[in-house]
PDB file of C-alpha atoms and ligand atoms in Angstrom:
ATOM      1  CA  MET A  24      92.128 112.165 100.234  1.00 94.00           C
ATOM      2  CA  ARG A  25      95.951 111.623  99.109  1.00 97.00           C
ATOM      3  CA  ARG A  26      96.390 108.626  96.910  1.00 98.00           C
ATOM      4  CA  ALA A  27      99.793 107.024  96.019  1.00 98.00           C
ATOM      5  CA  ILE A  28     100.813 103.688  94.167  1.00 98.00           C
ATOM      6  CA  PHE A  29     103.863 101.463  94.604  1.00 98.00           C
ATOM      7  CA  PRO A  30     104.939 100.377  92.075  1.00 98.00           C
ATOM      8  CA  GLY A  31     106.726  97.092  91.580  1.00 98.00           C
ATOM      9  CA  SER A  32     107.403  93.532  90.216  1.00 98.00           C
ATOM     10  CA  PHE A  33     107.136  91.916  93.783  1.00 98.00           C
ATOM     11  CA  ASP A  34     108.207  88.844  92.255  1.00 98.00           C
ATOM     12  CA  PRO A  35     108.188  87.792  95.001  1.00 98.00           C
ATOM     13  CA  LEU A  36     106.864  90.479  97.820  1.00 98.00           C
ATOM     14  CA  THR A  37     110.083  90.776 100.291  1.00 98.00           C
ATOM     15  CA  ASN A  38     110.507  91.916 104.364  1.00 97.00           C
ATOM     16  CA  GLY A  39     112.168  95.195 102.408  1.00 98.00           C
ATOM     17  CA  HIS A  40     108.604  95.952 100.712  1.00 98.00           C
ATOM     18  CA  LEU A  41     106.691  95.418 103.479  1.00 97.00           C
ATOM     19  CA  ASP A  42     108.933  97.940 105.760  1.00 97.00           C
ATOM     20  CA  ILE A  43     108.441 100.339 102.977  1.00 97.00           C
ATOM     21  CA  ILE A  44     104.117 100.045 103.061  1.00 97.00           C
ATOM     22  CA  ARG A  45     104.478 100.223 107.094  1.00 95.00           C
ATOM     23  CA  ARG A  46     106.555 103.609 106.680  1.00 96.00           C
ATOM     24  CA  SER A  47     104.825 105.127 103.898  1.00 97.00           C
ATOM     25  CA  SER A  48     100.812 104.102 105.524  1.00 96.00           C
ATOM     26  CA  PRO A  49     101.358 107.148 108.133  1.00 96.00           C
ATOM     27  CA  LEU A  50     102.403 109.480 104.705  1.00 97.00           C
ATOM     28  CA  PHE A  51      98.772 108.997 103.359  1.00 97.00           C
ATOM     29  CA  ASP A  52      95.448 107.917 102.931  1.00 97.00           C
ATOM     30  CA  GLU A  53      95.471 105.058 100.450  1.00 97.00           C
ATOM     31  CA  ILE A  54      98.011 103.478  98.778  1.00 98.00           C
ATOM     32  CA  VAL A  55      97.516 101.236  95.790  1.00 98.00           C
ATOM     33  CA  ILE A  56     100.308  98.963  95.661  1.00 98.00           C
ATOM     34  CA  ALA A  57     100.725  98.445  92.100  1.00 98.00           C
ATOM     35  CA  VAL A  58     102.487  94.269  90.912  1.00 98.00           C
ATOM     36  CA  LEU A  59     103.259  95.790  87.434  1.00 98.00           C
ATOM     37  CA  ASN A  60     102.145  92.639  84.804  1.00 97.00           C
ATOM     38  CA  ASN A  61     105.329  91.797  83.098  1.00 92.00           C
ATOM     39  CA  PRO A  62     104.906  87.911  81.126  1.00 89.00           C
ATOM     40  CA  GLU A  63     108.066  88.774  79.028  1.00 92.00           C
ATOM     41  CA  LYS A  64     110.354  88.765  82.293  1.00 91.00           C
ATOM     42  CA  HIS A  65     109.105  84.895  82.760  1.00 93.00           C
ATOM     43  CA  PRO A  66     108.410  86.002  86.350  1.00 96.00           C
ATOM     44  CA  LEU A  67     108.431  83.291  89.136  1.00 97.00           C
ATOM     45  CA  PHE A  68     104.637  83.908  89.682  1.00 97.00           C
ATOM     46  CA  SER A  69     102.004  85.059  87.448  1.00 97.00           C
ATOM     47  CA  VAL A  70     100.665  88.649  88.381  1.00 98.00           C
ATOM     48  CA  GLU A  71      97.249  86.985  89.728  1.00 97.00           C
ATOM     49  CA  GLU A  72      99.419  85.058  92.083  1.00 98.00           C
ATOM     50  CA  ARG A  73     101.785  87.940  93.280  1.00 98.00           C
ATOM     51  CA  CYS A  74      98.947  89.741  93.990  1.00 98.00           C
ATOM     52  CA  ASP A  75      96.674  86.888  95.971  1.00 97.00           C
ATOM     53  CA  LEU A  76     100.518  86.706  97.752  1.00 97.00           C
ATOM     54  CA  ILE A  77     100.519  90.279  99.197  1.00 97.00           C
ATOM     55  CA  ARG A  78      97.162  90.395  99.658  1.00 96.00           C
ATOM     56  CA  GLY A  79      97.827  87.336 102.497  1.00 95.00           C
ATOM     57  CA  ILE A  80     100.074  89.350 103.893  1.00 94.00           C
ATOM     58  CA  LEU A  81      98.993  92.244 104.708  1.00 91.00           C
ATOM     59  CA  PRO A  82      98.479  92.657 108.252  1.00 73.00           C
ATOM     60  CA  GLY A  83      94.709  93.794 107.348  1.00 79.00           C
ATOM     61  CA  ALA A  84      93.102  96.076 104.449  1.00 84.00           C
ATOM     62  CA  GLU A  85      94.574  99.917 106.403  1.00 87.00           C
ATOM     63  CA  ILE A  86      97.451 100.583 108.358  1.00 90.00           C
ATOM     64  CA  ASP A  87      96.925 103.274 110.876  1.00 84.00           C
ATOM     65  CA  GLY A  88      93.688 104.460 109.260  1.00 91.00           C
ATOM     66  CA  CYS A  89      95.683 104.227 105.480  1.00 96.00           C
ATOM     67  CA  SER A  90      93.859 101.813 103.399  1.00 96.00           C
ATOM     68  CA  LEU A  91      95.637  99.625 101.706  1.00 97.00           C
ATOM     69  CA  VAL A  92      94.812  98.535  98.000  1.00 96.00           C
ATOM     70  CA  VAL A  93      96.288  95.375  95.919  1.00 97.00           C
ATOM     71  CA  ASP A  94      95.968  95.741  91.895  1.00 97.00           C
ATOM     72  CA  SER A  95      98.294  94.881  88.884  1.00 98.00           C
ATOM     73  CA  PHE A  96      99.201  96.630  85.771  1.00 98.00           C
ATOM     74  CA  SER A  97     100.290  96.890  82.568  1.00 98.00           C
ATOM     75  CA  GLY A  98     101.763  99.893  80.440  1.00 97.00           C
ATOM     76  CA  LEU A  99     103.430 102.750  82.459  1.00 98.00           C
ATOM     77  CA  THR A 100     103.909 103.359  86.183  1.00 98.00           C
ATOM     78  CA  ALA A 101     102.658 107.847  85.409  1.00 98.00           C
ATOM     79  CA  ASP A 102      99.724 106.684  83.112  1.00 98.00           C
ATOM     80  CA  PHE A 103      98.601 104.475  85.886  1.00 98.00           C
ATOM     81  CA  ALA A 104      99.561 107.063  88.347  1.00 98.00           C
ATOM     82  CA  ARG A 105      96.957 109.255  86.812  1.00 98.00           C
ATOM     83  CA  GLN A 106      94.110 106.782  85.965  1.00 98.00           C
ATOM     84  CA  ARG A 107      94.043 106.415  89.806  1.00 97.00           C
ATOM     85  CA  GLY A 108      94.125 109.345  90.701  1.00 97.00           C
ATOM     86  CA  ALA A 109      97.642 109.287  92.863  1.00 98.00           C
ATOM     87  CA  ALA A 110      99.694 112.375  93.837  1.00 97.00           C
ATOM     88  CA  ALA A 111     102.596 110.318  94.860  1.00 98.00           C
ATOM     89  CA  ILE A 112     104.463 107.379  93.117  1.00 98.00           C
ATOM     90  CA  ILE A 113     106.264 105.669  95.929  1.00 98.00           C
ATOM     91  CA  ARG A 114     109.725 104.072  95.798  1.00 98.00           C
ATOM     92  CA  GLY A 115     112.028 102.513  98.450  1.00 98.00           C
ATOM     93  CA  ILE A 116     115.772 103.116  98.270  1.00 97.00           C
ATOM     94  CA  ARG A 117     117.917 100.731 100.184  1.00 95.00           C
ATOM     95  CA  ALA A 118     121.552 102.064  99.241  1.00 92.00           C
ATOM     96  CA  ILE A 119     123.345 104.387  97.226  1.00 92.00           C
ATOM     97  CA  GLY A 120     123.281 101.763  94.531  1.00 92.00           C
ATOM     98  CA  ASP A 121     119.745 102.480  94.041  1.00 94.00           C
ATOM     99  CA  TYR A 122     119.475 105.695  93.875  1.00 95.00           C
ATOM    100  CA  GLU A 123     120.987 106.750  90.002  1.00 96.00           C
ATOM    101  CA  TYR A 124     118.417 104.249  89.031  1.00 97.00           C
ATOM    102  CA  GLU A 125     115.776 105.630  91.259  1.00 98.00           C
ATOM    103  CA  LEU A 126     115.995 109.603  89.881  1.00 98.00           C
ATOM    104  CA  ARG A 127     115.902 107.965  86.392  1.00 98.00           C
ATOM    105  CA  MET A 128     112.819 106.943  87.163  1.00 98.00           C
ATOM    106  CA  ALA A 129     111.628 109.732  88.925  1.00 98.00           C
ATOM    107  CA  LEU A 130     112.940 112.082  86.466  1.00 98.00           C
ATOM    108  CA  MET A 131     110.866 110.349  83.432  1.00 98.00           C
ATOM    109  CA  ASN A 132     107.827 109.743  85.340  1.00 98.00           C
ATOM    110  CA  ARG A 133     107.861 113.828  86.016  1.00 98.00           C
ATOM    111  CA  ARG A 134     108.296 114.269  82.225  1.00 98.00           C
ATOM    112  CA  LEU A 135     105.678 111.932  81.348  1.00 98.00           C
ATOM    113  CA  GLN A 136     103.646 113.192  84.419  1.00 97.00           C
ATOM    114  CA  PRO A 137     104.722 116.747  86.227  1.00 97.00           C
ATOM    115  CA  GLU A 138     101.839 116.838  88.430  1.00 96.00           C
ATOM    116  CA  MET A 139     103.129 113.463  90.138  1.00 97.00           C
ATOM    117  CA  GLU A 140     105.939 113.403  92.969  1.00 98.00           C
ATOM    118  CA  THR A 141     108.347 109.930  93.473  1.00 98.00           C
ATOM    119  CA  VAL A 142     108.362 110.526  96.915  1.00 98.00           C
ATOM    120  CA  PHE A 143     111.604 108.028  98.455  1.00 98.00           C
ATOM    121  CA  LEU A 144     111.626 106.152 101.670  1.00 98.00           C
ATOM    122  CA  THR A 145     114.709 104.244 103.109  1.00 96.00           C
ATOM    123  CA  ALA A 146     114.403 101.256 103.758  1.00 93.00           C
ATOM    124  CA  ALA A 147     115.515  99.712 107.663  1.00 96.00           C
ATOM    125  CA  GLU A 148     119.162  99.098 107.222  1.00 96.00           C
ATOM    126  CA  GLU A 149     118.718  94.967 108.187  1.00 97.00           C
ATOM    127  CA  TYR A 150     116.588  94.920 104.638  1.00 97.00           C
ATOM    128  CA  SER A 151     119.538  97.549 102.335  1.00 96.00           C
ATOM    129  CA  PHE A 152     120.815  94.188 100.752  1.00 97.00           C
ATOM    130  CA  VAL A 153     117.188  92.378 100.272  1.00 98.00           C
ATOM    131  CA  SER A 154     115.656  92.402  96.060  1.00 98.00           C
ATOM    132  CA  SER A 155     112.775  89.571  95.379  1.00 98.00           C
ATOM    133  CA  THR A 156     115.699  88.656  92.768  1.00 97.00           C
ATOM    134  CA  LEU A 157     118.757  88.109  95.099  1.00 98.00           C
ATOM    135  CA  MET A 158     115.462  85.917  97.508  1.00 98.00           C
ATOM    136  CA  LYS A 159     114.787  83.501  94.202  1.00 97.00           C
ATOM    137  CA  GLN A 160     118.407  82.973  93.490  1.00 97.00           C
ATOM    138  CA  VAL A 161     119.456  82.128  97.265  1.00 98.00           C
ATOM    139  CA  PHE A 162     116.138  80.034  97.556  1.00 97.00           C
ATOM    140  CA  GLU A 163     116.115  78.358  95.138  1.00 95.00           C
ATOM    141  CA  LEU A 164     120.159  77.117  95.833  1.00 96.00           C
ATOM    142  CA  GLY A 165     119.175  76.124  98.792  1.00 96.00           C
ATOM    143  CA  GLY A 166     119.890  79.085 101.209  1.00 97.00           C
ATOM    144  CA  ARG A 167     117.728  80.127 103.515  1.00 97.00           C
ATOM    145  CA  VAL A 168     116.116  83.465 103.501  1.00 98.00           C
ATOM    146  CA  ASP A 169     113.886  83.052 106.856  1.00 97.00           C
ATOM    147  CA  GLY A 170     113.482  86.663 108.085  1.00 97.00           C
ATOM    148  CA  LEU A 171     113.473  88.496 104.858  1.00 98.00           C
ATOM    149  CA  VAL A 172     110.868  87.332 102.828  1.00 98.00           C
ATOM    150  CA  PRO A 173     107.142  86.545 104.623  1.00 97.00           C
ATOM    151  CA  ASP A 174     107.673  82.952 105.565  1.00 97.00           C
ATOM    152  CA  ALA A 175     104.332  82.394 103.619  1.00 96.00           C
ATOM    153  CA  ILE A 176     106.008  83.081 100.632  1.00 97.00           C
ATOM    154  CA  ILE A 177     108.683  81.171 101.079  1.00 98.00           C
ATOM    155  CA  GLU A 178     106.068  78.541 101.375  1.00 97.00           C
ATOM    156  CA  LYS A 179     104.752  79.145  97.860  1.00 97.00           C
ATOM    157  CA  MET A 180     108.499  79.677  96.564  1.00 97.00           C
ATOM    158  CA  ARG A 181     109.127  75.981  98.087  1.00 96.00           C
ATOM    159  CA  LYS A 182     105.938  74.100  96.019  1.00 95.00           C
ATOM    160  CA  LYS A 183     106.829  76.602  93.006  1.00 92.00           C
ATOM    161  CA  ILE A 184     110.219  75.317  93.110  1.00 88.00           C
ATOM    162  CA  SER A 185     109.472  71.923  93.679  1.00 84.00           C
ATOM    163  CA  LYS A 186     107.233  71.487  90.641  1.00 74.00           C
TER     164      LYS A 186
HETATM  165  O1  LIG B 210     110.457  96.013  90.915  1.00 61.97           O
HETATM  166  P1  LIG B 210     110.742  96.943  90.485  1.00 61.97           P
HETATM  167  O2  LIG B 210     111.179  95.527  89.134  1.00 61.97           O
HETATM  168  O3  LIG B 210     112.157  97.597  90.775  1.00 61.97           O
HETATM  169  O4  LIG B 210     109.746  97.922  89.656  1.00 61.97           O
HETATM  170  C1  LIG B 210     110.074  98.630  88.550  1.00 61.97           C
HETATM  171  C2  LIG B 210     109.159  99.035  88.189  1.00 61.97           C
HETATM  172  C3  LIG B 210     107.883  98.406  87.825  1.00 61.97           C
HETATM  173  C4  LIG B 210     108.261 100.700  88.905  1.00 61.97           C
HETATM  174  C5  LIG B 210     109.365 100.003  86.965  1.00 61.97           C
HETATM  175  O5  LIG B 210     110.222  98.932  86.043  1.00 61.97           O
HETATM  176  C6  LIG B 210     108.287 100.221  85.882  1.00 61.97           C
HETATM  177  O6  LIG B 210     107.510 101.600  86.896  1.00 61.97           O
HETATM  178  N1  LIG B 210     107.891  99.777  84.764  1.00 61.97           N
HETATM  179  C7  LIG B 210     106.536 100.225  84.262  1.00 61.97           C
HETATM  180  C8  LIG B 210     107.143 100.257  83.221  1.00 61.97           C
HETATM  181  C9  LIG B 210     106.925 102.257  82.863  1.00 61.97           C
HETATM  182  O7  LIG B 210     106.433 102.865  83.316  1.00 61.97           O
HETATM  183  N2  LIG B 210     108.664 102.472  82.592  1.00 61.97           N
HETATM  184  C10 LIG B 210     109.185 103.467  82.759  1.00 61.97           C
HETATM  185  C11 LIG B 210     109.387 104.302  84.064  1.00 61.97           C
HETATM  186  S1  LIG B 210     110.185 105.510  84.229  1.00 61.97           S
END
């Protein structure tokens, strides 16, 4: 059983994240989409809301034989990955600007869990500029994010922001 975790804030999940999940699914038997519980960062959506949104968006409980599980975690990603028996941590790289930060995290996670590999996948070009932070900022200022964030999540963002 090859299990990986795909950790992130997912505040909210974007089509770039979905692209990485689709691309990584042929490589693993199970992917745990691990949503960081980070209330100190004042996320737009609570960790429970983010998990529910992701569960609602995923095309099913599996893609091409790879099971998709959504869970939240607090503390170190490396500890959560070990607790779940994962062999790898998946991270998406959009552009060269991501690399330095991602490399530092991968090396630190390797120091914490020497057996754990970080697998970098490159996102599709059309999502190379998409981040949750940019999507929230543009949306809050009245810009359109269609095609970049799943429609159902845009609807929830609309409701959340109008409150
Ligand atoms: O979606 P993000 O915000 O880019 O995800 C970053 C995340 C959650 C992967 C990173 O902040 C993380 O791993 N946080 C948990 C705490 C931790 O393990 N820190 C040390 C990383 S080497």
